[in-house]
Amino acid sequence: MGRNADLHRRRGAAIARGVGHSLSVYAQRAHNAELWDVEGRHYIDFAGGIGVLNTGHLHPRVVAALQQQLQQFSHTCFQVTPYESYVTLAERLNAVAPGATPKKSILFSTGAEAVENALKIARYHTRRSAVLAFAGGFHGRTFAAMTLTGKVQPYKAGFGPLLPEVFHAPFPIAYHGITAQDSLAAIEQLFKADVDPARVAAVIIEPVLGEGGFYAAPPEFLRSLRTLCDSHGMLLIADEVQSGFARTGRMFAFEHAGVEPDLMTVAKSIAGGLPLSAVIGKAEIMDSPLPGGLGGTYAGSPLACAAGLAVLDVIREEHLVERAQQLGAALVSRLKALQVKYGAIGDVRGLGAMVAIELVKNRRADQPDAELARALVQAAARHGLIILSCGVYGNVIRFLAPLTIGDALLAEGLERLEAALAEIAPAAMAATG
Ligand SMILES: Cc1ncc(COP(=O)(O)O)c(C=O)c1O
C-alpha cells in the first residue's frame, strides 16, 4: 500500500467523517503554487487551500515575518497583554477597506468567527434581530454562519434548531435566469409576507458567491442593496472572506460596484495560511458593543498578525491587484478556447482571478453535471493539478491559484487541465448532445 493510501486508511479509522475530502493526496511540502505529496509526486496548486494562498505557499516575506515573531513571543492574548502588530494590522486594514467613512477593525481566527461577530455587532448597533442572506451563499459552519448559509445539504440538515429570523432571497445569477430585478422583487416580497424590514438588522452578501459557484453579483444590484439598507436602517455586511485581498482584481470585490459596506468580514488570504480573520467596519458601528463583548483567546494571534502585515506588503509590492486582472484574463481566454472543444463547459466566468467553469449536460444551464465535475477533480489530480469543485449543484470548477504564480506554471497547469479533460473526454464530449 502506498503512503497516500495508508494515510487515507488511517484517516478513515481515526477522523470523524464529517470533515469532507476532495483528494486522497497527502501533502509533504509546498512552495508558491507547487505542492509535493508524501510519495514525492508533483502538483500545481490551483486551489490554494480554498482561496487562502493569494500570496502562495510559504512566501519568503511571510516566512521571515513568522521567524522573527517566533524569536519574540507566540502568544499573550491581546486582551491580556496587547502587542503592536495587532494595532498596526488594524490600522492598515482600516486604510485599505472600501469607502471614506472612518473605520475600525477587530481580529479573529476563522471566517465563520468573523461572520458571527459581524452579526453580533450589527444586532447590538441596530437593536434589531432579523437578518437577510442569500440562497447559495456560504458563510461558515458555526451556528449563526450555518444559518446564514443558503444551502441545506450538507451544511444545515440535521444540525437544527438554527438561528431564528434568518431569511434568504435568491442571489442574482444571469446564467440561471435570475436577474437583479428578480432578486430585489423577492426581497420586497419577503418584507411583505415574512418580516418587517424594521426588524432587520442586516443584509449579508458575498459579492461573488464562493462555495455557491463563483457568480458575481451585478454591481447595480449591490448599489440597490445599499439604497435598500439605507432606506430601512439596515446594515450592509460584505462577506469578502473568499473574494478579498486582490483576488478579483481589486483589493475587495465590493470596490467593483463603488459601494461602501457598513461591515466587512475577511479571512482566508489575509495571512498567507495562518488562521486569521477580521471584521472591518464603520467606526461608529464597530464601537457599539461594550468592552468584553467581543474577542477570543487566540483572536488576532501574534503569529497571524505578523503574517497578515507581510501579506499586505506583498500585495502592494508585487502588484497583485493588477496581477489578478492579468491572470484572470489569461485564464478566461484559455478556458473559453477549451469551451469550444468541450461542450460540457457550459459557462466560463470570472471577476479578476476568481474564475470558474460550469459543467452541464446538453449545453443546458438547467442540466448540471456534478458527476463530471467530480471526475474532473480526480482526473486533474492524476495529471498533477489540484482543482476544486463548488456550486449549489456541485458542477462548478473554481480556480484559486496563487496570484504569485508565474506565467509558465499557469500555462502548464492549464495544459494539465486539458489533459484531464481529454482523459474524461468521452463524457465531456458526449455532453455536447
Ligand atoms: C464567503 C465565505 N464566508 C465564510 C467562510 C467561512 O470561513 P471559515 O471556513 O474560515 O470559517 C467561507 C469559507 O469558505 C467563505 O467562503
CSV table of C-alpha atoms and ligand atoms in Angstrom, one decimal:
chain,number,residue,atom,x,y,z
A,1,MET,CA,0.0,0.0,0.0
A,2,GLY,CA,1.4,3.5,-0.9
A,3,ARG,CA,1.9,6.2,1.7
A,4,ASN,CA,-1.2,8.1,0.5
A,5,ALA,CA,-3.4,5.0,0.6
A,6,ASP,CA,-2.0,4.1,4.0
A,7,LEU,CA,-2.7,7.6,5.4
A,8,HIS,CA,-6.1,7.5,3.9
A,9,ARG,CA,-6.9,4.3,5.6
A,10,ARG,CA,-5.7,5.7,9.0
A,11,ARG,CA,-7.7,8.8,8.4
A,12,GLY,CA,-10.8,6.8,7.9
A,13,ALA,CA,-10.2,5.0,11.2
A,14,ALA,CA,-9.2,8.0,13.3
A,15,ILE,CA,-11.1,11.1,12.0
A,16,ALA,CA,-14.8,11.9,12.0
A,17,ARG,CA,-16.2,11.6,8.5
A,18,GLY,CA,-17.9,15.0,8.8
A,19,VAL,CA,-14.6,16.6,7.5
A,20,GLY,CA,-15.1,16.2,3.8
A,21,HIS,CA,-12.3,15.5,1.4
A,22,SER,CA,-11.6,16.3,-2.2
A,23,LEU,CA,-8.5,14.2,-2.9
A,24,SER,CA,-6.8,11.3,-1.2
A,25,VAL,CA,-3.4,13.0,-1.7
A,26,TYR,CA,-1.4,13.9,1.5
A,27,ALA,CA,0.8,17.0,1.4
A,28,GLN,CA,4.5,16.7,2.2
A,29,ARG,CA,5.8,20.2,1.2
A,30,ALA,CA,4.7,23.2,-0.9
A,31,HIS,CA,6.2,26.3,-2.4
A,32,ASN,CA,4.3,29.1,-4.0
A,33,ALA,CA,1.9,27.4,-6.5
A,34,GLU,CA,3.5,23.9,-6.3
A,35,LEU,CA,3.0,21.0,-3.9
A,36,TRP,CA,4.6,17.6,-3.5
A,37,ASP,CA,2.8,14.7,-1.8
A,38,VAL,CA,4.1,12.1,0.6
A,39,GLU,CA,5.0,9.9,-2.4
A,40,GLY,CA,7.1,12.7,-4.0
A,41,ARG,CA,4.5,13.4,-6.7
A,42,HIS,CA,4.4,17.0,-8.0
A,43,TYR,CA,1.2,19.1,-8.3
A,44,ILE,CA,0.4,22.5,-9.5
A,45,ASP,CA,-2.0,24.1,-7.0
A,46,PHE,CA,-5.0,25.8,-8.4
A,47,ALA,CA,-6.9,25.5,-5.1
A,48,GLY,CA,-4.7,27.5,-2.7
A,49,GLY,CA,-6.2,25.7,0.3
A,50,ILE,CA,-9.6,27.2,-0.8
A,51,GLY,CA,-8.5,30.7,-1.6
A,52,VAL,CA,-6.2,31.2,1.3
A,53,LEU,CA,-2.9,31.5,-0.7
A,54,ASN,CA,-3.2,34.5,-2.9
A,55,THR,CA,0.4,35.1,-1.9
A,56,GLY,CA,1.4,31.5,-2.4
A,57,HIS,CA,2.6,28.8,-0.1
A,58,LEU,CA,5.3,30.0,2.2
A,59,HIS,CA,6.0,33.4,0.6
A,60,PRO,CA,9.5,34.3,1.8
A,61,ARG,CA,8.2,37.6,3.3
A,62,VAL,CA,5.6,35.7,5.3
A,63,VAL,CA,8.2,33.1,6.4
A,64,ALA,CA,10.6,35.8,7.5
A,65,ALA,CA,7.9,37.7,9.5
A,66,LEU,CA,6.9,34.4,11.2
A,67,GLN,CA,10.5,33.6,12.1
A,68,GLN,CA,11.1,37.0,13.5
A,69,GLN,CA,7.9,36.8,15.6
A,70,LEU,CA,8.9,33.4,16.9
A,71,GLN,CA,12.1,35.0,18.3
A,72,GLN,CA,9.8,37.3,20.4
A,73,PHE,CA,6.6,35.6,21.6
A,74,SER,CA,4.0,33.3,20.2
A,75,HIS,CA,1.0,34.1,22.4
A,76,THR,CA,0.0,36.6,25.1
A,77,CYS,CA,-3.7,37.0,24.3
A,78,PHE,CA,-4.4,40.5,23.0
A,79,GLN,CA,-7.0,41.1,25.9
A,80,VAL,CA,-4.3,40.4,28.5
A,81,THR,CA,-1.0,41.9,27.1
A,82,PRO,CA,-1.6,43.6,23.8
A,83,TYR,CA,1.1,44.0,21.1
A,84,GLU,CA,1.9,46.4,18.3
A,85,SER,CA,1.3,44.1,15.3
A,86,TYR,CA,-2.4,43.8,16.1
A,87,VAL,CA,-2.7,47.6,16.3
A,88,THR,CA,-0.7,48.1,13.1
A,89,LEU,CA,-2.7,45.5,11.2
A,90,ALA,CA,-6.0,47.0,12.3
A,91,GLU,CA,-4.7,50.4,11.1
A,92,ARG,CA,-3.7,49.0,7.8
A,93,LEU,CA,-7.0,47.1,7.3
A,94,ASN,CA,-8.9,50.3,8.1
A,95,ALA,CA,-6.9,52.1,5.4
A,96,VAL,CA,-7.5,49.5,2.6
A,97,ALA,CA,-11.2,48.9,3.3
A,98,PRO,CA,-13.5,50.5,0.7
A,99,GLY,CA,-15.1,53.8,1.4
A,100,ALA,CA,-14.2,57.1,3.0
A,101,THR,CA,-16.0,56.7,6.4
A,102,PRO,CA,-13.5,56.2,9.3
A,103,LYS,CA,-13.1,52.5,10.0
A,104,LYS,CA,-12.2,50.3,13.0
A,105,SER,CA,-11.3,46.6,12.9
A,106,ILE,CA,-11.3,43.6,15.3
A,107,LEU,CA,-9.4,40.4,14.6
A,108,PHE,CA,-10.5,36.7,15.0
A,109,SER,CA,-9.2,33.4,13.7
A,110,THR,CA,-11.7,31.9,11.1
A,111,GLY,CA,-14.1,33.2,8.6
A,112,ALA,CA,-17.1,31.8,10.4
A,113,GLU,CA,-16.0,33.6,13.6
A,114,ALA,CA,-15.8,36.9,11.7
A,115,VAL,CA,-19.3,36.3,10.4
A,116,GLU,CA,-20.6,35.5,13.9
A,117,ASN,CA,-19.1,38.7,15.2
A,118,ALA,CA,-20.3,40.9,12.4
A,119,LEU,CA,-23.8,39.7,13.2
A,120,LYS,CA,-23.3,40.4,16.9
A,121,ILE,CA,-22.1,43.9,16.1
A,122,ALA,CA,-25.0,44.5,13.7
A,123,ARG,CA,-27.6,43.4,16.2
A,124,TYR,CA,-26.1,45.4,19.1
A,125,HIS,CA,-25.9,48.5,17.0
A,126,THR,CA,-29.4,48.3,15.4
A,127,ARG,CA,-31.1,46.7,18.4
A,128,ARG,CA,-32.8,44.5,15.8
A,129,SER,CA,-32.6,40.8,15.4
A,130,ALA,CA,-33.5,39.6,11.9
A,131,VAL,CA,-31.0,39.0,9.0
A,132,LEU,CA,-31.4,38.7,5.3
A,133,ALA,CA,-29.0,36.5,3.4
A,134,PHE,CA,-28.9,34.8,0.0
A,135,ALA,CA,-29.7,31.3,-1.3
A,136,GLY,CA,-26.4,29.7,-2.4
A,137,GLY,CA,-24.4,31.8,-0.1
A,138,PHE,CA,-21.8,30.3,2.2
A,139,HIS,CA,-20.8,31.9,5.5
A,140,GLY,CA,-19.3,29.1,7.6
A,141,ARG,CA,-20.2,26.2,9.8
A,142,THR,CA,-20.8,27.7,13.3
A,143,PHE,CA,-24.5,28.3,14.3
A,144,ALA,CA,-25.2,31.8,13.0
A,145,ALA,CA,-22.9,31.3,10.0
A,146,MET,CA,-24.5,28.0,9.2
A,147,THR,CA,-28.0,29.5,9.4
A,148,LEU,CA,-27.0,32.4,7.1
A,149,THR,CA,-25.6,29.9,4.6
A,150,GLY,CA,-28.1,29.3,1.8
A,151,LYS,CA,-27.6,25.6,1.3
A,152,VAL,CA,-29.2,22.9,3.3
A,153,GLN,CA,-27.1,19.8,2.3
A,154,PRO,CA,-24.6,19.1,3.8
A,155,TYR,CA,-24.3,22.3,5.8
A,156,LYS,CA,-27.6,22.6,7.8
A,157,ALA,CA,-29.6,19.3,7.6
A,158,GLY,CA,-29.7,17.6,11.0
A,159,PHE,CA,-28.0,20.4,12.9
A,160,GLY,CA,-31.1,22.4,14.0
A,161,PRO,CA,-32.7,24.2,15.5
A,162,LEU,CA,-31.0,27.1,13.7
A,163,LEU,CA,-31.0,30.8,14.4
A,164,PRO,CA,-34.5,32.3,14.2
A,165,GLU,CA,-35.3,35.3,12.0
A,166,VAL,CA,-32.9,34.5,9.1
A,167,PHE,CA,-34.4,34.9,5.6
A,168,HIS,CA,-33.0,34.0,2.3
A,169,ALA,CA,-33.6,35.8,-1.0
A,170,PRO,CA,-32.4,34.4,-4.4
A,171,PHE,CA,-28.9,35.6,-5.5
A,172,PRO,CA,-29.0,37.2,-9.0
A,173,ILE,CA,-27.4,34.7,-11.4
A,174,ALA,CA,-27.7,35.6,-15.0
A,175,TYR,CA,-26.6,32.1,-16.2
A,176,HIS,CA,-29.6,30.6,-14.4
A,177,GLY,CA,-32.1,33.3,-15.5
A,178,ILE,CA,-32.3,35.2,-12.2
A,179,THR,CA,-31.9,38.9,-12.7
A,180,ALA,CA,-31.1,41.6,-10.2
A,181,GLN,CA,-34.7,42.8,-10.6
A,182,ASP,CA,-35.9,39.2,-9.7
A,183,SER,CA,-33.8,39.3,-6.5
A,184,LEU,CA,-35.0,42.7,-5.5
A,185,ALA,CA,-38.6,41.8,-6.1
A,186,ALA,CA,-38.1,38.7,-3.9
A,187,ILE,CA,-36.8,40.8,-1.1
A,188,GLU,CA,-39.8,43.1,-1.4
A,189,GLN,CA,-42.0,40.1,-1.2
A,190,LEU,CA,-40.2,38.8,1.9
A,191,PHE,CA,-40.8,42.2,3.5
A,192,LYS,CA,-44.4,41.9,2.7
A,193,ALA,CA,-45.0,38.3,3.6
A,194,ASP,CA,-42.4,37.3,6.2
A,195,VAL,CA,-40.6,40.0,8.0
A,196,ASP,CA,-41.0,43.7,8.8
A,197,PRO,CA,-37.9,45.4,7.4
A,198,ALA,CA,-37.9,47.5,10.7
A,199,ARG,CA,-36.8,44.2,12.4
A,200,VAL,CA,-34.0,43.5,10.1
A,201,ALA,CA,-30.5,44.3,11.5
A,202,ALA,CA,-28.5,43.5,8.4
A,203,VAL,CA,-28.3,42.1,4.9
A,204,ILE,CA,-25.2,39.9,4.4
A,205,ILE,CA,-23.9,39.1,0.9
A,206,GLU,CA,-20.9,37.7,-0.8
A,207,PRO,CA,-20.1,40.0,-3.7
A,208,VAL,CA,-19.1,36.8,-5.6
A,209,LEU,CA,-20.6,33.6,-4.4
A,210,GLY,CA,-17.6,31.4,-3.4
A,211,GLU,CA,-18.7,28.0,-2.3
A,212,GLY,CA,-22.0,28.7,-4.2
A,213,GLY,CA,-20.4,28.7,-7.6
A,214,PHE,CA,-18.4,31.9,-8.4
A,215,TYR,CA,-21.3,34.0,-9.6
A,216,ALA,CA,-20.6,37.8,-9.3
A,217,ALA,CA,-23.4,40.0,-8.1
A,218,PRO,CA,-24.1,42.6,-10.7
A,219,PRO,CA,-22.6,46.0,-9.5
A,220,GLU,CA,-26.0,47.7,-9.8
A,221,PHE,CA,-27.5,45.0,-7.6
A,222,LEU,CA,-25.0,45.8,-4.8
A,223,ARG,CA,-25.8,49.5,-5.3
A,224,SER,CA,-29.5,48.7,-5.0
A,225,LEU,CA,-28.9,46.8,-1.8
A,226,ARG,CA,-27.0,49.8,-0.4
A,227,THR,CA,-30.0,52.0,-1.1
A,228,LEU,CA,-32.4,49.5,0.3
A,229,CYS,CA,-30.4,49.2,3.5
A,230,ASP,CA,-30.2,52.9,3.9
A,231,SER,CA,-33.9,53.4,3.4
A,232,HIS,CA,-34.8,50.8,6.1
A,233,GLY,CA,-32.0,51.4,8.6
A,234,MET,CA,-30.4,48.0,7.9
A,235,LEU,CA,-26.6,47.4,7.8
A,236,LEU,CA,-25.0,46.1,4.7
A,237,ILE,CA,-22.4,43.3,5.5
A,238,ALA,CA,-20.0,42.3,2.8
A,239,ASP,CA,-18.7,38.8,3.2
A,240,GLU,CA,-15.3,39.1,1.5
A,241,VAL,CA,-13.8,36.0,3.1
A,242,GLN,CA,-13.1,34.4,-0.3
A,243,SER,CA,-13.2,37.4,-2.6
A,244,GLY,CA,-10.9,39.7,-0.7
A,245,PHE,CA,-7.2,40.5,-0.8
A,246,ALA,CA,-6.7,41.2,-4.5
A,247,ARG,CA,-8.4,38.0,-5.8
A,248,THR,CA,-11.0,39.8,-8.0
A,249,GLY,CA,-8.6,42.4,-9.4
A,250,ARG,CA,-9.5,44.9,-6.7
A,251,MET,CA,-8.4,44.7,-3.1
A,252,PHE,CA,-12.0,43.9,-2.2
A,253,ALA,CA,-14.8,42.9,-4.6
A,254,PHE,CA,-17.2,45.5,-3.4
A,255,GLU,CA,-15.0,48.1,-5.0
A,256,HIS,CA,-16.2,47.0,-8.4
A,257,ALA,CA,-19.6,48.4,-7.5
A,258,GLY,CA,-18.3,51.5,-5.8
A,259,VAL,CA,-20.3,50.6,-2.7
A,260,GLU,CA,-19.1,51.1,0.9
A,261,PRO,CA,-20.5,48.3,3.1
A,262,ASP,CA,-21.1,49.1,6.8
A,263,LEU,CA,-19.3,46.0,7.9
A,264,MET,CA,-17.0,43.6,6.1
A,265,THR,CA,-15.8,40.1,7.0
A,266,VAL,CA,-12.4,39.0,5.8
A,267,ALA,CA,-10.3,35.9,6.3
A,268,LYS,CA,-8.6,33.3,4.1
A,269,SER,CA,-5.9,35.1,2.1
A,270,ILE,CA,-5.5,37.8,4.8
A,271,ALA,CA,-2.5,36.0,6.3
A,272,GLY,CA,-0.9,33.6,3.8
A,273,GLY,CA,-2.1,30.4,5.5
A,274,LEU,CA,-2.1,31.4,9.2
A,275,PRO,CA,-5.6,31.4,10.8
A,276,LEU,CA,-6.7,35.0,10.9
A,277,SER,CA,-9.9,36.8,10.2
A,278,ALA,CA,-11.3,40.3,10.8
A,279,VAL,CA,-14.4,42.4,10.9
A,280,ILE,CA,-13.7,45.8,9.4
A,281,GLY,CA,-16.4,48.4,9.6
A,282,LYS,CA,-17.6,52.0,10.1
A,283,ALA,CA,-16.0,53.1,13.4
A,284,GLU,CA,-19.3,54.2,15.0
A,285,ILE,CA,-20.9,50.9,14.3
A,286,MET,CA,-17.8,48.8,15.3
A,287,ASP,CA,-17.7,50.7,18.7
A,288,SER,CA,-21.3,49.7,19.7
A,289,PRO,CA,-20.7,46.5,21.8
A,290,LEU,CA,-19.2,47.1,25.2
A,291,PRO,CA,-15.6,46.1,26.2
A,292,GLY,CA,-15.5,42.3,26.8
A,293,GLY,CA,-18.4,41.6,24.4
A,294,LEU,CA,-16.1,40.7,21.6
A,295,GLY,CA,-12.8,38.9,21.3
A,296,GLY,CA,-11.3,35.5,21.9
A,297,THR,CA,-8.2,33.8,23.4
A,298,TYR,CA,-6.4,33.3,20.1
A,299,ALA,CA,-8.1,36.1,18.2
A,300,GLY,CA,-5.5,38.1,16.2
A,301,SER,CA,-2.6,35.9,17.4
A,302,PRO,CA,0.8,37.4,17.1
A,303,LEU,CA,2.0,34.9,14.5
A,304,ALA,CA,-1.1,35.6,12.4
A,305,CYS,CA,-0.7,39.3,12.7
A,306,ALA,CA,2.9,39.1,11.6
A,307,ALA,CA,1.9,37.1,8.6
A,308,GLY,CA,-1.0,39.5,7.9
A,309,LEU,CA,1.3,42.5,7.8
A,310,ALA,CA,3.7,40.7,5.5
A,311,VAL,CA,0.8,39.7,3.1
A,312,LEU,CA,-0.3,43.4,2.8
A,313,ASP,CA,3.3,44.3,1.9
A,314,VAL,CA,3.5,41.5,-0.7
A,315,ILE,CA,0.1,42.5,-2.3
A,316,ARG,CA,1.3,46.1,-2.7
A,317,GLU,CA,5.0,45.4,-3.7
A,318,GLU,CA,4.2,42.6,-6.1
A,319,HIS,CA,1.2,44.5,-7.6
A,320,LEU,CA,-1.1,41.5,-7.0
A,321,VAL,CA,-4.2,43.5,-7.7
A,322,GLU,CA,-3.0,44.1,-11.3
A,323,ARG,CA,-1.7,40.6,-11.5
A,324,ALA,CA,-5.1,39.2,-10.6
A,325,GLN,CA,-6.5,41.1,-13.6
A,326,GLN,CA,-3.9,39.7,-16.0
A,327,LEU,CA,-4.2,36.2,-14.6
A,328,GLY,CA,-8.0,36.3,-14.8
A,329,ALA,CA,-7.9,37.4,-18.5
A,330,ALA,CA,-5.4,34.7,-19.4
A,331,LEU,CA,-7.4,32.0,-17.6
A,332,VAL,CA,-10.7,33.1,-19.1
A,333,SER,CA,-9.3,33.2,-22.6
A,334,ARG,CA,-7.8,29.8,-22.4
A,335,LEU,CA,-10.9,28.3,-20.8
A,336,LYS,CA,-13.1,29.8,-23.5
A,337,ALA,CA,-10.9,28.0,-26.0
A,338,LEU,CA,-11.5,24.8,-24.1
A,339,GLN,CA,-15.2,25.5,-24.1
A,340,VAL,CA,-15.3,25.5,-27.9
A,341,LYS,CA,-13.8,22.0,-27.8
A,342,TYR,CA,-15.6,20.6,-24.8
A,343,GLY,CA,-19.3,21.1,-24.9
A,344,ALA,CA,-19.7,20.1,-21.3
A,345,ILE,CA,-18.2,23.5,-20.3
A,346,GLY,CA,-21.5,25.4,-20.3
A,347,ASP,CA,-20.1,28.7,-18.9
A,348,VAL,CA,-16.8,30.3,-18.3
A,349,ARG,CA,-16.8,33.3,-16.0
A,350,GLY,CA,-14.6,35.4,-13.8
A,351,LEU,CA,-14.2,38.5,-11.8
A,352,GLY,CA,-10.4,39.2,-11.9
A,353,ALA,CA,-8.8,35.9,-11.0
A,354,MET,CA,-11.9,34.5,-9.3
A,355,VAL,CA,-12.6,32.3,-12.3
A,356,ALA,CA,-14.8,29.2,-12.8
A,357,ILE,CA,-16.2,26.9,-15.4
A,358,GLU,CA,-19.7,25.3,-15.1
A,359,LEU,CA,-20.2,21.8,-16.3
A,360,VAL,CA,-23.5,20.9,-17.8
A,361,LYS,CA,-25.2,18.3,-19.9
A,362,ASN,CA,-26.6,19.0,-23.4
A,363,ARG,CA,-25.2,22.6,-23.2
A,364,ARG,CA,-28.1,23.4,-20.9
A,365,ALA,CA,-27.7,25.6,-17.8
A,366,ASP,CA,-30.6,23.7,-16.1
A,367,GLN,CA,-28.8,20.3,-16.5
A,368,PRO,CA,-25.9,20.5,-14.1
A,369,ASP,CA,-23.2,17.7,-14.4
A,370,ALA,CA,-21.9,17.2,-10.9
A,371,GLU,CA,-20.6,13.8,-11.7
A,372,LEU,CA,-18.4,15.2,-14.4
A,373,ALA,CA,-17.1,17.8,-12.0
A,374,ARG,CA,-16.2,15.1,-9.5
A,375,ALA,CA,-14.5,13.1,-12.3
A,376,LEU,CA,-12.5,16.1,-13.5
A,377,VAL,CA,-11.2,16.9,-10.0
A,378,GLN,CA,-9.9,13.3,-9.7
A,379,ALA,CA,-8.5,13.2,-13.3
A,380,ALA,CA,-6.8,16.6,-12.8
A,381,ALA,CA,-5.0,15.2,-9.7
A,382,ARG,CA,-3.8,12.2,-11.7
A,383,HIS,CA,-2.3,14.7,-14.1
A,384,GLY,CA,-0.7,16.7,-11.3
A,385,LEU,CA,-3.2,19.5,-10.9
A,386,ILE,CA,-5.2,20.4,-7.8
A,387,ILE,CA,-8.6,21.9,-8.6
A,388,LEU,CA,-11.7,22.3,-6.5
A,389,SER,CA,-15.4,22.0,-7.3
A,390,CYS,CA,-18.1,24.2,-5.9
A,391,GLY,CA,-21.6,25.4,-6.8
A,392,VAL,CA,-25.1,24.7,-5.4
A,393,TYR,CA,-25.3,21.7,-7.7
A,394,GLY,CA,-21.6,20.7,-7.3
A,395,ASN,CA,-21.0,21.2,-11.0
A,396,VAL,CA,-18.6,24.2,-11.0
A,397,ILE,CA,-14.8,24.0,-11.1
A,398,ARG,CA,-13.2,27.1,-9.4
A,399,PHE,CA,-9.7,28.3,-10.0
A,400,LEU,CA,-7.9,29.8,-7.0
A,401,ALA,CA,-4.2,29.6,-8.0
A,402,PRO,CA,-1.9,31.9,-6.0
A,403,LEU,CA,-1.7,35.3,-7.6
A,404,THR,CA,2.1,34.9,-7.3
A,405,ILE,CA,2.1,32.0,-9.8
A,406,GLY,CA,4.4,32.6,-12.8
A,407,ASP,CA,3.1,32.6,-16.4
A,408,ALA,CA,4.9,29.3,-17.3
A,409,LEU,CA,3.4,27.4,-14.3
A,410,LEU,CA,0.0,28.8,-15.0
A,411,ALA,CA,0.3,27.6,-18.6
A,412,GLU,CA,1.5,24.2,-17.5
A,413,GLY,CA,-1.4,23.9,-15.1
A,414,LEU,CA,-3.8,24.7,-17.9
A,415,GLU,CA,-2.1,22.0,-20.0
A,416,ARG,CA,-2.7,19.5,-17.2
A,417,LEU,CA,-6.3,20.6,-17.0
A,418,GLU,CA,-6.8,20.0,-20.7
A,419,ALA,CA,-5.1,16.6,-20.4
A,420,ALA,CA,-7.5,15.7,-17.6
A,421,LEU,CA,-10.5,16.9,-19.8
A,422,ALA,CA,-9.1,14.8,-22.7
A,423,GLU,CA,-8.9,11.8,-20.4
A,424,ILE,CA,-12.6,12.0,-19.4
A,425,ALA,CA,-13.4,13.3,-22.9
A,426,PRO,CA,-16.0,10.7,-23.8
A,427,ALA,CA,-18.1,12.1,-21.0
A,428,ALA,CA,-17.2,15.7,-21.7
A,429,MET,CA,-17.8,15.4,-25.4
A,430,ALA,CA,-21.0,13.4,-25.0
A,431,ALA,CA,-22.3,16.3,-23.2
A,432,THR,CA,-22.5,18.2,-26.4
A,433,GLY,CA,-25.5,16.1,-27.2
B,1,LIG,C1,-17.5,33.7,1.8
B,1,LIG,C2,-17.2,32.8,3.0
B,1,LIG,N1,-17.5,33.2,4.2
B,1,LIG,C3,-17.2,32.5,5.3
B,1,LIG,C4,-16.5,31.3,5.2
B,1,LIG,C5,-16.1,30.5,6.4
B,1,LIG,O1,-14.7,30.6,6.7
B,1,LIG,P1,-14.0,29.5,7.6
B,1,LIG,O2,-14.1,28.2,6.9
B,1,LIG,O3,-12.6,30.1,7.8
B,1,LIG,O4,-14.8,29.5,8.9
B,1,LIG,C6,-16.0,30.9,3.9
B,1,LIG,C7,-15.3,29.6,3.8
B,1,LIG,O5,-15.2,29.1,2.7
B,1,LIG,C8,-16.4,31.7,2.8
B,1,LIG,O6,-16.0,31.3,1.6
